[in-house]
């Protein structure tokens, strides 16, 4: 169980990935994202997760540069967007992301969504395998892949994905996917762990938060970690960035974990990966 903000899980290729990081989805390019990244790093975060479609890679890179922390002390993730899928276009998209970030390698690069074209995401994966073999990225993975997508990808892949980043929170516990990823040695990672704030007024979580003298957000993020799921909550406020990460001084009991597990209703706040096709037209 992670004991602090710098603790890591070991991916199946031996690369160490922090259990906890800052997500920057919907954080505006410019000073907003620069300051959020700097605040996170200043307060001990070593993992930052962005994506081409967030349109804030330049600000993330600038925030990292201004933080004064060496690049090799950090873990930086980005993702290839749907309209860039395909072999050559993925290689080009990767170069664009690196250029915007001002870096010469990434720690983790993900396929953002599977889309409905299996041949296309397999071509994209071949490009990720090449980037990995060439040492341009330390680990490769996917995002928003269901079990059937993973099975299909793995059937033809040379290298198995190291990470699957998906919507994950107490209302969407992804039980089948979690079990499958565990068996395959694929690290599950949560986006929207707080269900865009909707879970903060969930009575069960509020009651547990009171018991531990913690915030509802801290209870949920602790639940992620105790379920062995990497988590990357988003915030632009420094006090919230600090508070989100203050989850290493307590442990949820088995009983309280079960209570939170019992909130699952397979309910999404984002798109279902089987239906999401934006950008493939």
CSV table of C-alpha atoms in Angstrom, one decimal:
chain,number,residue,atom,x,y,z
A,1,UNK,CA,0.0,0.0,0.0
A,2,UNK,CA,1.5,3.4,-1.0
A,3,UNK,CA,2.8,5.4,2.0
A,4,UNK,CA,3.4,8.7,0.4
A,5,UNK,CA,2.9,10.8,-2.8
A,6,UNK,CA,6.0,9.6,-4.4
A,7,UNK,CA,5.3,5.9,-4.0
A,8,UNK,CA,5.0,3.9,-7.2
A,9,UNK,CA,3.5,0.8,-8.7
A,10,UNK,CA,5.8,-1.3,-10.9
A,11,UNK,CA,4.4,-1.8,-14.4
A,12,UNK,CA,4.9,-5.1,-16.2
A,13,UNK,CA,8.0,-3.8,-18.0
A,14,UNK,CA,9.6,-2.8,-14.7
A,15,UNK,CA,8.9,1.0,-15.0
A,16,UNK,CA,7.8,2.6,-11.8
A,17,UNK,CA,4.6,4.7,-12.1
A,18,UNK,CA,3.4,6.9,-9.3
A,19,UNK,CA,0.1,5.8,-7.6
A,20,UNK,CA,-1.1,9.4,-7.5
A,21,UNK,CA,-0.9,12.4,-9.9
A,22,UNK,CA,-2.4,15.5,-11.2
A,23,UNK,CA,-4.9,15.3,-14.1
A,24,UNK,CA,-5.3,18.4,-16.3
A,25,UNK,CA,-8.4,17.7,-18.3
A,26,UNK,CA,-10.3,21.0,-19.0
A,27,UNK,CA,-7.5,23.0,-17.3
A,28,UNK,CA,-7.1,26.1,-19.6
A,29,UNK,CA,-3.9,26.5,-21.6
A,30,UNK,CA,-1.7,29.4,-20.3
A,31,UNK,CA,-1.3,30.6,-16.7
A,32,UNK,CA,-4.1,28.3,-15.3
A,33,UNK,CA,-2.4,25.1,-16.3
A,34,UNK,CA,1.1,26.4,-15.7
A,35,UNK,CA,0.2,27.4,-12.1
A,36,UNK,CA,-1.7,24.2,-11.4
A,37,UNK,CA,1.3,22.1,-12.5
A,38,UNK,CA,3.8,24.2,-10.5
A,39,UNK,CA,1.6,24.0,-7.4
A,40,UNK,CA,1.3,20.2,-7.7
A,41,UNK,CA,5.1,19.7,-8.1
A,42,UNK,CA,5.9,22.2,-5.3
A,43,UNK,CA,3.7,20.1,-3.0
A,44,UNK,CA,5.3,16.8,-3.8
A,45,UNK,CA,3.4,15.5,-6.9
A,46,UNK,CA,5.7,13.7,-9.4
A,47,UNK,CA,3.1,12.6,-12.0
A,48,UNK,CA,1.3,14.9,-14.5
A,49,UNK,CA,-1.3,13.5,-16.9
A,50,UNK,CA,-2.2,15.5,-20.1
A,51,UNK,CA,-3.4,14.7,-23.6
A,52,UNK,CA,-3.2,16.2,-27.1
A,53,UNK,CA,-7.0,17.0,-27.1
A,54,UNK,CA,-6.7,18.9,-23.8
A,55,UNK,CA,-4.8,21.6,-25.8
A,56,UNK,CA,-2.6,22.4,-22.8
A,57,UNK,CA,0.6,20.4,-23.4
A,58,UNK,CA,2.6,23.6,-23.9
A,59,UNK,CA,1.5,24.9,-20.5
A,60,UNK,CA,2.2,21.6,-18.8
A,61,UNK,CA,5.7,21.7,-20.3
A,62,UNK,CA,6.2,25.3,-19.1
A,63,UNK,CA,4.9,24.5,-15.6
A,64,UNK,CA,7.3,21.6,-15.4
A,65,UNK,CA,10.2,23.7,-16.6
A,66,UNK,CA,9.4,26.6,-14.2
A,67,UNK,CA,9.1,24.1,-11.3
A,68,UNK,CA,12.8,23.6,-11.3
A,69,UNK,CA,12.4,19.9,-10.7
A,70,UNK,CA,14.6,17.8,-13.1
A,71,UNK,CA,12.6,16.1,-15.9
A,72,UNK,CA,13.8,12.7,-14.9
A,73,UNK,CA,12.3,13.0,-11.4
A,74,UNK,CA,8.8,13.3,-13.0
A,75,UNK,CA,6.4,11.0,-14.7
A,76,UNK,CA,4.6,12.6,-17.7
A,77,UNK,CA,1.7,11.1,-19.6
A,78,UNK,CA,0.1,12.2,-22.8
A,79,UNK,CA,-2.4,10.6,-25.3
A,80,UNK,CA,-2.9,10.3,-29.0
A,81,UNK,CA,-6.3,11.7,-30.1
A,82,UNK,CA,-8.8,9.8,-32.2
A,83,UNK,CA,-8.4,11.9,-35.4
A,84,UNK,CA,-4.6,11.1,-35.3
A,85,UNK,CA,-5.0,7.4,-35.0
A,86,UNK,CA,-3.2,5.2,-37.6
A,87,UNK,CA,0.5,4.3,-37.9
A,88,UNK,CA,2.2,7.3,-39.5
A,89,UNK,CA,-0.3,9.9,-38.0
A,90,UNK,CA,0.3,8.6,-34.5
A,91,UNK,CA,4.1,8.9,-34.9
A,92,UNK,CA,3.5,12.5,-36.1
A,93,UNK,CA,1.1,13.2,-33.3
A,94,UNK,CA,3.7,12.0,-30.8
A,95,UNK,CA,6.3,14.3,-32.2
A,96,UNK,CA,3.9,17.2,-31.9
A,97,UNK,CA,3.1,16.4,-28.3
A,98,UNK,CA,6.8,16.2,-27.4
A,99,UNK,CA,7.5,19.5,-29.2
A,100,UNK,CA,4.6,21.2,-27.3
A,101,UNK,CA,5.8,19.7,-24.0
A,102,UNK,CA,9.4,20.7,-24.7
A,103,UNK,CA,10.6,17.2,-23.9
A,104,UNK,CA,12.6,14.5,-25.7
A,105,UNK,CA,10.7,11.5,-24.2
A,106,UNK,CA,7.4,10.6,-22.4
A,107,UNK,CA,7.0,8.3,-19.5
A,108,UNK,CA,3.7,7.0,-20.7
A,109,UNK,CA,1.8,7.4,-24.0
A,110,UNK,CA,-1.8,6.2,-24.4
A,111,UNK,CA,-4.3,5.6,-27.1
A,112,UNK,CA,-7.0,7.9,-25.9
A,113,UNK,CA,-10.1,6.0,-27.1
A,114,UNK,CA,-10.5,2.7,-29.0
A,115,UNK,CA,-13.2,4.0,-31.4
A,116,UNK,CA,-15.0,1.4,-33.5
A,117,UNK,CA,-12.3,0.6,-36.0
A,118,UNK,CA,-10.3,-2.3,-34.6
A,119,UNK,CA,-7.8,-2.2,-37.5
A,120,UNK,CA,-7.1,1.5,-36.9
A,121,UNK,CA,-6.4,1.1,-33.2
A,122,UNK,CA,-4.1,-1.8,-34.0
A,123,UNK,CA,-2.2,0.3,-36.4
A,124,UNK,CA,-2.0,3.0,-33.7
A,125,UNK,CA,-0.7,0.4,-31.3
A,126,UNK,CA,2.0,-0.7,-33.7
A,127,UNK,CA,3.2,3.0,-33.7
A,128,UNK,CA,3.3,3.0,-29.9
A,129,UNK,CA,5.3,-0.3,-29.9
A,130,UNK,CA,7.8,1.4,-32.3
A,131,UNK,CA,8.1,4.5,-30.1
A,132,UNK,CA,8.6,2.2,-27.1
A,133,UNK,CA,11.3,0.1,-28.8
A,134,UNK,CA,13.0,3.2,-30.0
A,135,UNK,CA,13.2,4.5,-26.4
A,136,UNK,CA,11.0,7.5,-27.0
A,137,UNK,CA,8.5,6.5,-24.4
A,138,UNK,CA,9.2,4.5,-21.2
A,139,UNK,CA,5.7,2.8,-21.1
A,140,UNK,CA,2.7,2.5,-23.4
A,141,UNK,CA,-0.9,1.8,-22.8
A,142,UNK,CA,-4.5,2.6,-23.6
A,143,UNK,CA,-7.4,4.6,-22.3
A,144,UNK,CA,-11.1,3.8,-22.2
A,145,UNK,CA,-10.6,0.2,-23.4
A,146,UNK,CA,-13.2,-2.4,-22.4
A,147,UNK,CA,-12.2,-6.0,-21.9
A,148,UNK,CA,-13.2,-6.9,-25.5
A,149,UNK,CA,-11.0,-4.1,-26.9
A,150,UNK,CA,-8.0,-5.3,-24.8
A,151,UNK,CA,-8.5,-8.9,-25.9
A,152,UNK,CA,-8.7,-7.9,-29.5
A,153,UNK,CA,-5.6,-5.7,-29.2
A,154,UNK,CA,-3.5,-8.2,-27.3
A,155,UNK,CA,-4.3,-10.9,-29.8
A,156,UNK,CA,-2.1,-9.2,-32.4
A,157,UNK,CA,0.2,-7.1,-30.3
A,158,UNK,CA,3.9,-7.7,-29.7
A,159,UNK,CA,3.8,-5.8,-26.5
A,160,UNK,CA,0.9,-5.9,-24.0
A,161,UNK,CA,-0.4,-2.5,-22.8
A,162,UNK,CA,1.1,-1.6,-19.4
A,163,UNK,CA,-1.8,0.7,-18.4
A,164,UNK,CA,-5.5,1.1,-19.0
A,165,UNK,CA,-6.8,4.5,-17.9
A,166,UNK,CA,-10.6,4.5,-17.6
A,167,UNK,CA,-13.5,6.3,-15.9
A,168,UNK,CA,-13.4,4.8,-12.4
A,169,UNK,CA,-15.2,5.9,-9.2
A,170,UNK,CA,-17.6,4.3,-6.6
A,171,UNK,CA,-20.6,4.6,-9.0
A,172,UNK,CA,-18.5,2.8,-11.8
A,173,UNK,CA,-16.3,0.2,-10.1
A,174,UNK,CA,-15.4,-1.6,-13.4
A,175,UNK,CA,-15.4,-4.9,-11.6
A,176,UNK,CA,-14.9,-7.2,-14.7
A,177,UNK,CA,-12.3,-4.8,-16.2
A,178,UNK,CA,-10.4,-4.6,-13.0
A,179,UNK,CA,-10.3,-8.4,-12.7
A,180,UNK,CA,-9.2,-8.8,-16.3
A,181,UNK,CA,-6.4,-6.1,-16.0
A,182,UNK,CA,-5.2,-7.7,-12.8
A,183,UNK,CA,-4.9,-11.1,-14.5
A,184,UNK,CA,-3.1,-9.6,-17.5
A,185,UNK,CA,-0.7,-7.4,-15.4
A,186,UNK,CA,-2.2,-4.2,-16.8
A,187,UNK,CA,-2.3,-1.3,-14.3
A,188,UNK,CA,-5.7,0.2,-14.0
A,189,UNK,CA,-5.8,4.0,-13.7
A,190,UNK,CA,-8.8,6.2,-12.8
A,191,UNK,CA,-9.9,9.3,-14.6
A,192,UNK,CA,-12.7,11.4,-13.1
A,193,UNK,CA,-12.3,9.6,-9.8
A,194,UNK,CA,-14.7,12.0,-8.1
A,195,UNK,CA,-17.3,11.7,-10.8
A,196,UNK,CA,-16.8,15.4,-11.6
A,197,UNK,CA,-17.7,16.2,-8.0
A,198,UNK,CA,-21.0,14.4,-8.1
A,199,UNK,CA,-19.9,11.9,-5.4
A,200,UNK,CA,-18.9,14.4,-2.8
A,201,UNK,CA,-22.5,14.6,-1.5
A,202,UNK,CA,-23.1,10.9,-1.5
A,203,UNK,CA,-24.4,10.2,2.0
A,204,UNK,CA,-22.4,7.0,2.6
A,205,UNK,CA,-19.2,8.7,1.6
A,206,UNK,CA,-20.0,11.8,3.7
A,207,UNK,CA,-20.6,9.5,6.8
A,208,UNK,CA,-17.3,7.7,6.3
A,209,UNK,CA,-15.5,11.0,5.8
A,210,UNK,CA,-16.9,12.2,9.1
A,211,UNK,CA,-15.7,9.1,10.8
A,212,UNK,CA,-12.1,9.5,9.6
A,213,UNK,CA,-12.1,13.3,9.9
A,214,UNK,CA,-11.3,13.5,6.2
A,215,UNK,CA,-13.1,15.1,3.2
A,216,UNK,CA,-15.3,13.0,0.9
A,217,UNK,CA,-12.8,13.5,-1.9
A,218,UNK,CA,-10.0,12.1,0.3
A,219,UNK,CA,-12.1,9.1,1.2
A,220,UNK,CA,-12.8,8.3,-2.5
A,221,UNK,CA,-9.1,8.8,-3.6
A,222,UNK,CA,-8.0,6.5,-0.7
A,223,UNK,CA,-10.6,3.9,-1.9
A,224,UNK,CA,-8.9,4.0,-5.3
A,225,UNK,CA,-5.5,3.3,-3.9
A,226,UNK,CA,-6.7,0.5,-1.6
A,227,UNK,CA,-8.3,-1.0,-4.7
A,228,UNK,CA,-4.8,-0.8,-6.4
A,229,UNK,CA,-6.0,1.7,-8.9
A,230,UNK,CA,-3.7,4.7,-9.9
A,231,UNK,CA,-5.6,7.9,-9.5
A,232,UNK,CA,-5.2,11.4,-11.1
A,233,UNK,CA,-7.7,13.9,-9.6
A,234,UNK,CA,-7.9,17.3,-11.4
A,235,UNK,CA,-7.8,20.6,-9.6
A,236,UNK,CA,-6.5,24.1,-10.3
A,237,UNK,CA,-6.6,25.4,-6.7
A,238,UNK,CA,-3.5,24.8,-4.7
A,239,UNK,CA,-5.3,24.1,-1.4
A,240,UNK,CA,-7.4,21.5,-3.2
A,241,UNK,CA,-4.3,20.0,-4.9
A,242,UNK,CA,-2.7,19.7,-1.4
A,243,UNK,CA,-5.9,18.3,0.2
A,244,UNK,CA,-6.5,15.7,-2.5
A,245,UNK,CA,-3.0,14.2,-1.8
A,246,UNK,CA,-3.4,14.2,2.0
A,247,UNK,CA,-4.5,10.5,2.0
A,248,UNK,CA,-1.5,8.7,3.2
A,249,UNK,CA,-2.0,9.0,6.9
A,250,UNK,CA,-5.0,6.7,7.3
A,251,UNK,CA,-6.5,3.5,6.0
A,252,UNK,CA,-10.1,2.6,5.3
A,253,UNK,CA,-11.3,-0.5,7.1
A,254,UNK,CA,-12.5,-3.5,5.2
A,255,UNK,CA,-16.0,-2.7,6.3
A,256,UNK,CA,-15.8,0.8,5.0
A,257,UNK,CA,-14.2,-0.4,1.7
A,258,UNK,CA,-17.2,-2.7,1.3
A,259,UNK,CA,-19.7,0.1,2.0
A,260,UNK,CA,-18.1,2.2,-0.8
A,261,UNK,CA,-17.9,-0.9,-3.1
A,262,UNK,CA,-21.6,-1.3,-2.5
A,263,UNK,CA,-22.3,2.1,-4.2
A,264,UNK,CA,-21.5,0.7,-7.6
A,265,UNK,CA,-24.3,1.1,-10.2
A,266,UNK,CA,-22.2,1.0,-13.4
A,267,UNK,CA,-23.1,4.7,-14.0
A,268,UNK,CA,-20.9,6.8,-16.2
A,269,UNK,CA,-20.4,10.6,-16.3
A,270,UNK,CA,-18.4,10.3,-19.5
A,271,UNK,CA,-19.0,8.4,-22.8
A,272,UNK,CA,-19.3,4.7,-23.2
A,273,UNK,CA,-16.2,3.6,-25.1
A,274,UNK,CA,-18.4,1.3,-27.3
A,275,UNK,CA,-20.3,4.3,-28.5
A,276,UNK,CA,-17.7,7.1,-28.6
A,277,UNK,CA,-16.6,7.9,-32.1
A,278,UNK,CA,-15.9,11.7,-32.1
A,279,UNK,CA,-13.0,12.6,-34.3
A,280,UNK,CA,-13.0,9.4,-36.4
A,281,UNK,CA,-15.1,10.9,-39.1
